[in-house]
């Protein structure tokens, strides 16, 4: 067995046992150690499609079937029982969904949208919630692979390393397609559906800048998406001729924490006439704190949230928010995944444009 350095991320390969056995029994036939992933890679299709071809499924087009069989024949590939049964274990395809935190409205909404859309297409799901721990995120994906899911959907940019070190995702994608909601990774067998958070925040500043000059940006996490929003805010400020220094502050993930941080910064900066928050929950906390302070909204101060969630309709006045198209992202992701499982090809990255929904707080 090859030496693996301590601490290195290792994913369980569900086909490794079969590969070793096959090489021993048929060394002349399989010198290249071909497996179902190699076949899928060379044919340019998903492993689920290869499985369907092996099981003579009518859902695969004649053209795709011919292409897969040609690759199989050229390597004298002998399929394992695991490979043949990938599409037979349930009455539909098995999809893994990995979520960061179901208590967060954004993630809970995404799970609901994905589950409903997948179920309508006859799929079954396995849901795993990871929390913040990096190793738990990796283990959750490993667990789903050992369950032989046809694909894994990751919700949110929390699964992306802010420094671009996404080796564990690249490794996982060797076993099944990975779909990422609101995150972007350029790698083989990884498909990203995301809203351009950088442009969203930059354009938000531009849109409200003519009547506001004393901004404050509140965020609660150093995620891939969060850092794009932060960078977009600073870029927008500079382009509007404003100094972003001291105008970006991190708070806790609760409305009370956001409200307290706003109160603190209001005393430090003396003048704040516009607050943009990284999500609607933080914006709601700022709105409550501003009203308690006796500020008129929007006459004295404007407040803008992000995600355009149901929270925007639960505040008085109703909260303005950047709509990052979560429903559209989930719909596009399921449509794309369906095409993949049917042997079609899709773009590796799909981007949608955000929009600022103005209500009563601007």
PDB file of C-alpha atoms in Angstrom, residues 55-239:
ATOM      1  CA  UNK A  55     -27.670  -2.233 -17.300  1.00  0.00           C
ATOM      2  CA  UNK A  56     -29.037  -1.566 -20.799  1.00  0.00           C
ATOM      3  CA  UNK A  57     -31.269   1.247 -19.516  1.00  0.00           C
ATOM      4  CA  UNK A  58     -33.628   2.753 -22.126  1.00  0.00           C
ATOM      5  CA  UNK A  59     -33.043   6.259 -20.669  1.00  0.00           C
ATOM      6  CA  UNK A  60     -29.647   6.551 -22.403  1.00  0.00           C
ATOM      7  CA  UNK A  61     -29.590   7.833 -25.973  1.00  0.00           C
ATOM      8  CA  UNK A  62     -28.253   5.568 -28.718  1.00  0.00           C
ATOM      9  CA  UNK A  63     -25.406   7.989 -29.442  1.00  0.00           C
ATOM     10  CA  UNK A  64     -24.265   8.099 -25.806  1.00  0.00           C
ATOM     11  CA  UNK A  65     -24.611   4.352 -25.423  1.00  0.00           C
ATOM     12  CA  UNK A  66     -22.467   3.751 -28.517  1.00  0.00           C
ATOM     13  CA  UNK A  67     -19.790   6.106 -27.207  1.00  0.00           C
ATOM     14  CA  UNK A  68     -19.622   4.401 -23.799  1.00  0.00           C
ATOM     15  CA  UNK A  69     -19.601   0.894 -25.270  1.00  0.00           C
ATOM     16  CA  UNK A  70     -16.801   1.911 -27.618  1.00  0.00           C
ATOM     17  CA  UNK A  71     -14.623   2.984 -24.676  1.00  0.00           C
ATOM     18  CA  UNK A  72     -15.522  -0.174 -22.727  1.00  0.00           C
ATOM     19  CA  UNK A  73     -14.632  -2.362 -25.707  1.00  0.00           C
ATOM     20  CA  UNK A  74     -11.321  -0.633 -26.350  1.00  0.00           C
ATOM     21  CA  UNK A  75     -10.120  -1.462 -22.827  1.00  0.00           C
ATOM     22  CA  UNK A  76     -11.681  -4.922 -22.439  1.00  0.00           C
ATOM     23  CA  UNK A  77     -13.383  -3.528 -19.340  1.00  0.00           C
ATOM     24  CA  UNK A  78     -15.156  -6.066 -17.144  1.00  0.00           C
ATOM     25  CA  UNK A  79     -17.685  -4.276 -14.853  1.00  0.00           C
ATOM     26  CA  UNK A  80     -17.956  -5.028 -11.149  1.00  0.00           C
ATOM     27  CA  UNK A  81     -21.175  -5.796  -9.339  1.00  0.00           C
ATOM     28  CA  UNK A  82     -20.962  -2.375  -7.715  1.00  0.00           C
ATOM     29  CA  UNK A  83     -20.689  -0.645 -11.067  1.00  0.00           C
ATOM     30  CA  UNK A  84     -23.570  -2.611 -12.555  1.00  0.00           C
ATOM     31  CA  UNK A  85     -25.862  -2.036  -9.596  1.00  0.00           C
ATOM     32  CA  UNK A  86     -25.297   1.704  -9.194  1.00  0.00           C
ATOM     33  CA  UNK A  87     -28.601   2.497 -10.876  1.00  0.00           C
ATOM     34  CA  UNK A  88     -30.509  -0.528  -9.565  1.00  0.00           C
ATOM     35  CA  UNK A  89     -30.280   0.002  -5.807  1.00  0.00           C
ATOM     36  CA  UNK A  90     -33.353   2.299  -5.648  1.00  0.00           C
ATOM     37  CA  UNK A  91     -36.354   3.103  -7.777  1.00  0.00           C
ATOM     38  CA  UNK A  92     -34.672   6.387  -8.710  1.00  0.00           C
ATOM     39  CA  UNK A  93     -31.307   8.073  -8.494  1.00  0.00           C
ATOM     40  CA  UNK A  94     -29.728   8.675  -5.125  1.00  0.00           C
ATOM     41  CA  UNK A  95     -28.523  12.248  -4.569  1.00  0.00           C
ATOM     42  CA  UNK A  96     -26.528  13.440  -1.574  1.00  0.00           C
ATOM     43  CA  UNK A  97     -27.113  16.945  -0.206  1.00  0.00           C
ATOM     44  CA  UNK A  98     -24.556  18.495   2.146  1.00  0.00           C
ATOM     45  CA  UNK A  99     -25.692  21.486   4.182  1.00  0.00           C
ATOM     46  CA  UNK A 100     -23.788  23.693   6.602  1.00  0.00           C
ATOM     47  CA  UNK A 101     -26.534  24.633   9.092  1.00  0.00           C
ATOM     48  CA  UNK A 102     -30.263  23.915   8.870  1.00  0.00           C
ATOM     49  CA  UNK A 103     -30.981  26.549  11.524  1.00  0.00           C
ATOM     50  CA  UNK A 104     -29.911  29.194   9.006  1.00  0.00           C
ATOM     51  CA  UNK A 105     -32.859  30.292   6.881  1.00  0.00           C
ATOM     52  CA  UNK A 106     -30.794  30.458   3.683  1.00  0.00           C
ATOM     53  CA  UNK A 107     -29.616  26.848   3.927  1.00  0.00           C
ATOM     54  CA  UNK A 108     -32.969  25.533   5.129  1.00  0.00           C
ATOM     55  CA  UNK A 109     -34.694  27.184   2.169  1.00  0.00           C
ATOM     56  CA  UNK A 110     -32.144  25.738  -0.248  1.00  0.00           C
ATOM     57  CA  UNK A 111     -32.619  22.216   1.128  1.00  0.00           C
ATOM     58  CA  UNK A 112     -36.390  22.553   0.799  1.00  0.00           C
ATOM     59  CA  UNK A 113     -36.155  23.801  -2.793  1.00  0.00           C
ATOM     60  CA  UNK A 114     -33.700  21.090  -3.839  1.00  0.00           C
ATOM     61  CA  UNK A 115     -35.545  18.248  -2.126  1.00  0.00           C
ATOM     62  CA  UNK A 116     -38.877  19.224  -3.662  1.00  0.00           C
ATOM     63  CA  UNK A 117     -37.452  19.547  -7.171  1.00  0.00           C
ATOM     64  CA  UNK A 118     -35.443  16.316  -6.959  1.00  0.00           C
ATOM     65  CA  UNK A 119     -38.397  14.349  -5.582  1.00  0.00           C
ATOM     66  CA  UNK A 120     -40.597  15.492  -8.481  1.00  0.00           C
ATOM     67  CA  UNK A 121     -38.021  13.978 -10.823  1.00  0.00           C
ATOM     68  CA  UNK A 122     -38.060  10.648  -9.016  1.00  0.00           C
ATOM     69  CA  UNK A 123     -34.816  11.061  -7.110  1.00  0.00           C
ATOM     70  CA  UNK A 124     -34.110  10.062  -3.518  1.00  0.00           C
ATOM     71  CA  UNK A 125     -31.868  12.129  -1.238  1.00  0.00           C
ATOM     72  CA  UNK A 126     -29.516  11.642   1.691  1.00  0.00           C
ATOM     73  CA  UNK A 127     -29.043  14.834   3.724  1.00  0.00           C
ATOM     74  CA  UNK A 128     -25.943  15.558   5.812  1.00  0.00           C
ATOM     75  CA  UNK A 129     -25.443  18.654   8.001  1.00  0.00           C
ATOM     76  CA  UNK A 130     -21.827  19.425   8.773  1.00  0.00           C
ATOM     77  CA  UNK A 131     -21.549  22.477  11.007  1.00  0.00           C
ATOM     78  CA  UNK A 132     -18.376  24.564  10.809  1.00  0.00           C
ATOM     79  CA  UNK A 133     -15.789  21.806  11.323  1.00  0.00           C
ATOM     80  CA  UNK A 134     -13.595  21.326   8.247  1.00  0.00           C
ATOM     81  CA  UNK A 135     -13.037  17.607   8.828  1.00  0.00           C
ATOM     82  CA  UNK A 136     -16.753  17.017   9.302  1.00  0.00           C
ATOM     83  CA  UNK A 137     -17.416  18.596   5.925  1.00  0.00           C
ATOM     84  CA  UNK A 138     -14.941  16.202   4.351  1.00  0.00           C
ATOM     85  CA  UNK A 139     -16.305  13.187   6.224  1.00  0.00           C
ATOM     86  CA  UNK A 140     -19.856  13.979   5.176  1.00  0.00           C
ATOM     87  CA  UNK A 141     -18.864  13.886   1.517  1.00  0.00           C
ATOM     88  CA  UNK A 142     -16.883  10.678   2.075  1.00  0.00           C
ATOM     89  CA  UNK A 143     -19.911   9.083   3.748  1.00  0.00           C
ATOM     90  CA  UNK A 144     -22.132   9.924   0.786  1.00  0.00           C
ATOM     91  CA  UNK A 145     -19.614   8.435  -1.633  1.00  0.00           C
ATOM     92  CA  UNK A 146     -19.541   5.187   0.338  1.00  0.00           C
ATOM     93  CA  UNK A 147     -23.349   5.153   0.014  1.00  0.00           C
ATOM     94  CA  UNK A 148     -22.738   5.177  -3.760  1.00  0.00           C
ATOM     95  CA  UNK A 149     -24.762   8.325  -4.474  1.00  0.00           C
ATOM     96  CA  UNK A 150     -25.047   9.361  -8.106  1.00  0.00           C
ATOM     97  CA  UNK A 151     -24.115  12.962  -7.265  1.00  0.00           C
ATOM     98  CA  UNK A 152     -23.461  15.287  -4.328  1.00  0.00           C
ATOM     99  CA  UNK A 153     -24.950  18.783  -4.011  1.00  0.00           C
ATOM    100  CA  UNK A 154     -23.124  21.218  -1.722  1.00  0.00           C
ATOM    101  CA  UNK A 155     -25.108  24.217  -0.492  1.00  0.00           C
ATOM    102  CA  UNK A 156     -23.181  27.458  -0.043  1.00  0.00           C
ATOM    103  CA  UNK A 157     -19.626  28.671  -0.351  1.00  0.00           C
ATOM    104  CA  UNK A 158     -18.735  27.425   3.159  1.00  0.00           C
ATOM    105  CA  UNK A 159     -17.335  24.273   1.527  1.00  0.00           C
ATOM    106  CA  UNK A 160     -14.819  26.297  -0.491  1.00  0.00           C
ATOM    107  CA  UNK A 161     -11.457  27.239   0.935  1.00  0.00           C
ATOM    108  CA  UNK A 162     -10.933  31.005   0.782  1.00  0.00           C
ATOM    109  CA  UNK A 163      -7.359  30.400  -0.430  1.00  0.00           C
ATOM    110  CA  UNK A 164      -8.426  28.090  -3.251  1.00  0.00           C
ATOM    111  CA  UNK A 165      -7.259  24.848  -1.599  1.00  0.00           C
ATOM    112  CA  UNK A 166     -10.173  22.644  -2.605  1.00  0.00           C
ATOM    113  CA  UNK A 167      -8.276  19.370  -3.037  1.00  0.00           C
ATOM    114  CA  UNK A 168     -10.844  17.345  -1.090  1.00  0.00           C
ATOM    115  CA  UNK A 169     -13.591  18.499  -3.456  1.00  0.00           C
ATOM    116  CA  UNK A 170     -11.499  17.719  -6.529  1.00  0.00           C
ATOM    117  CA  UNK A 171     -10.779  14.258  -5.101  1.00  0.00           C
ATOM    118  CA  UNK A 172     -14.441  13.623  -4.317  1.00  0.00           C
ATOM    119  CA  UNK A 173     -15.419  14.591  -7.866  1.00  0.00           C
ATOM    120  CA  UNK A 174     -13.413  11.616  -9.130  1.00  0.00           C
ATOM    121  CA  UNK A 175     -16.165   9.383  -7.782  1.00  0.00           C
ATOM    122  CA  UNK A 176     -19.322  11.271  -8.692  1.00  0.00           C
ATOM    123  CA  UNK A 177     -20.405  14.688  -9.962  1.00  0.00           C
ATOM    124  CA  UNK A 178     -20.284  17.532  -7.436  1.00  0.00           C
ATOM    125  CA  UNK A 179     -22.790  20.370  -7.764  1.00  0.00           C
ATOM    126  CA  UNK A 180     -22.137  23.553  -5.769  1.00  0.00           C
ATOM    127  CA  UNK A 181     -24.890  26.064  -4.996  1.00  0.00           C
ATOM    128  CA  UNK A 182     -23.530  29.635  -4.802  1.00  0.00           C
ATOM    129  CA  UNK A 183     -19.879  28.704  -4.976  1.00  0.00           C
ATOM    130  CA  UNK A 184     -17.378  28.513  -7.823  1.00  0.00           C
ATOM    131  CA  UNK A 185     -14.741  25.856  -8.434  1.00  0.00           C
ATOM    132  CA  UNK A 186     -13.173  25.201 -11.824  1.00  0.00           C
ATOM    133  CA  UNK A 187     -12.372  21.495 -11.910  1.00  0.00           C
ATOM    134  CA  UNK A 188     -13.342  18.343 -13.719  1.00  0.00           C
ATOM    135  CA  UNK A 189     -16.724  16.864 -12.758  1.00  0.00           C
ATOM    136  CA  UNK A 190     -17.553  19.875 -10.518  1.00  0.00           C
ATOM    137  CA  UNK A 191     -20.473  22.074 -11.577  1.00  0.00           C
ATOM    138  CA  UNK A 192     -20.987  25.484  -9.995  1.00  0.00           C
ATOM    139  CA  UNK A 193     -24.197  27.506  -9.923  1.00  0.00           C
ATOM    140  CA  UNK A 194     -23.641  30.843  -8.281  1.00  0.00           C
ATOM    141  CA  UNK A 195     -24.684  34.447  -7.944  1.00  0.00           C
ATOM    142  CA  UNK A 196     -21.949  37.021  -8.488  1.00  0.00           C
ATOM    143  CA  UNK A 197     -21.776  38.321  -4.905  1.00  0.00           C
ATOM    144  CA  UNK A 198     -18.913  40.699  -5.717  1.00  0.00           C
ATOM    145  CA  UNK A 199     -20.906  42.498  -8.412  1.00  0.00           C
ATOM    146  CA  UNK A 200     -24.066  42.368  -6.306  1.00  0.00           C
ATOM    147  CA  UNK A 201     -22.499  44.306  -3.448  1.00  0.00           C
ATOM    148  CA  UNK A 202     -20.586  46.671  -5.710  1.00  0.00           C
ATOM    149  CA  UNK A 203     -23.734  47.572  -7.661  1.00  0.00           C
ATOM    150  CA  UNK A 204     -25.738  47.948  -4.442  1.00  0.00           C
ATOM    151  CA  UNK A 205     -23.329  50.649  -3.249  1.00  0.00           C
ATOM    152  CA  UNK A 206     -23.556  52.403  -6.613  1.00  0.00           C
ATOM    153  CA  UNK A 207     -27.349  52.283  -6.583  1.00  0.00           C
ATOM    154  CA  UNK A 208     -27.827  53.945  -3.210  1.00  0.00           C
ATOM    155  CA  UNK A 209     -24.697  56.123  -3.206  1.00  0.00           C
ATOM    156  CA  UNK A 210     -26.210  59.278  -4.762  1.00  0.00           C
ATOM    157  CA  UNK A 211     -28.163  59.976  -1.551  1.00  0.00           C
ATOM    158  CA  UNK A 212     -25.780  58.363   0.954  1.00  0.00           C
ATOM    159  CA  UNK A 213     -22.120  58.931   1.768  1.00  0.00           C
ATOM    160  CA  UNK A 214     -21.577  57.471   5.241  1.00  0.00           C
ATOM    161  CA  UNK A 215     -21.806  53.701   4.741  1.00  0.00           C
ATOM    162  CA  UNK A 216     -21.325  50.767   7.079  1.00  0.00           C
ATOM    163  CA  UNK A 217     -21.028  47.128   5.981  1.00  0.00           C
ATOM    164  CA  UNK A 218     -21.742  44.359   8.526  1.00  0.00           C
ATOM    165  CA  UNK A 219     -20.827  40.700   7.930  1.00  0.00           C
ATOM    166  CA  UNK A 220     -20.664  37.644  10.155  1.00  0.00           C
ATOM    167  CA  UNK A 221     -18.409  35.065   8.445  1.00  0.00           C
ATOM    168  CA  UNK A 222     -15.144  34.849   6.491  1.00  0.00           C
ATOM    169  CA  UNK A 223     -16.541  32.533   3.833  1.00  0.00           C
ATOM    170  CA  UNK A 224     -15.822  32.562   0.097  1.00  0.00           C
ATOM    171  CA  UNK A 225     -19.130  34.334  -0.534  1.00  0.00           C
ATOM    172  CA  UNK A 226     -18.696  36.650   2.447  1.00  0.00           C
ATOM    173  CA  UNK A 227     -15.291  37.788   1.250  1.00  0.00           C
ATOM    174  CA  UNK A 228     -16.669  38.499  -2.233  1.00  0.00           C
ATOM    175  CA  UNK A 229     -19.358  40.721  -0.691  1.00  0.00           C
ATOM    176  CA  UNK A 230     -16.754  42.491   1.427  1.00  0.00           C
ATOM    177  CA  UNK A 231     -14.490  43.094  -1.567  1.00  0.00           C
ATOM    178  CA  UNK A 232     -17.426  44.249  -3.685  1.00  0.00           C
ATOM    179  CA  UNK A 233     -18.458  46.748  -1.023  1.00  0.00           C
ATOM    180  CA  UNK A 234     -14.962  48.233  -0.830  1.00  0.00           C
ATOM    181  CA  UNK A 235     -14.679  48.403  -4.611  1.00  0.00           C
ATOM    182  CA  UNK A 236     -18.038  50.144  -4.885  1.00  0.00           C
ATOM    183  CA  UNK A 237     -17.071  52.680  -2.232  1.00  0.00           C
ATOM    184  CA  UNK A 238     -13.815  53.542  -4.005  1.00  0.00           C
ATOM    185  CA  UNK A 239     -15.552  53.904  -7.365  1.00  0.00           C
TER     186      UNK A 239
END
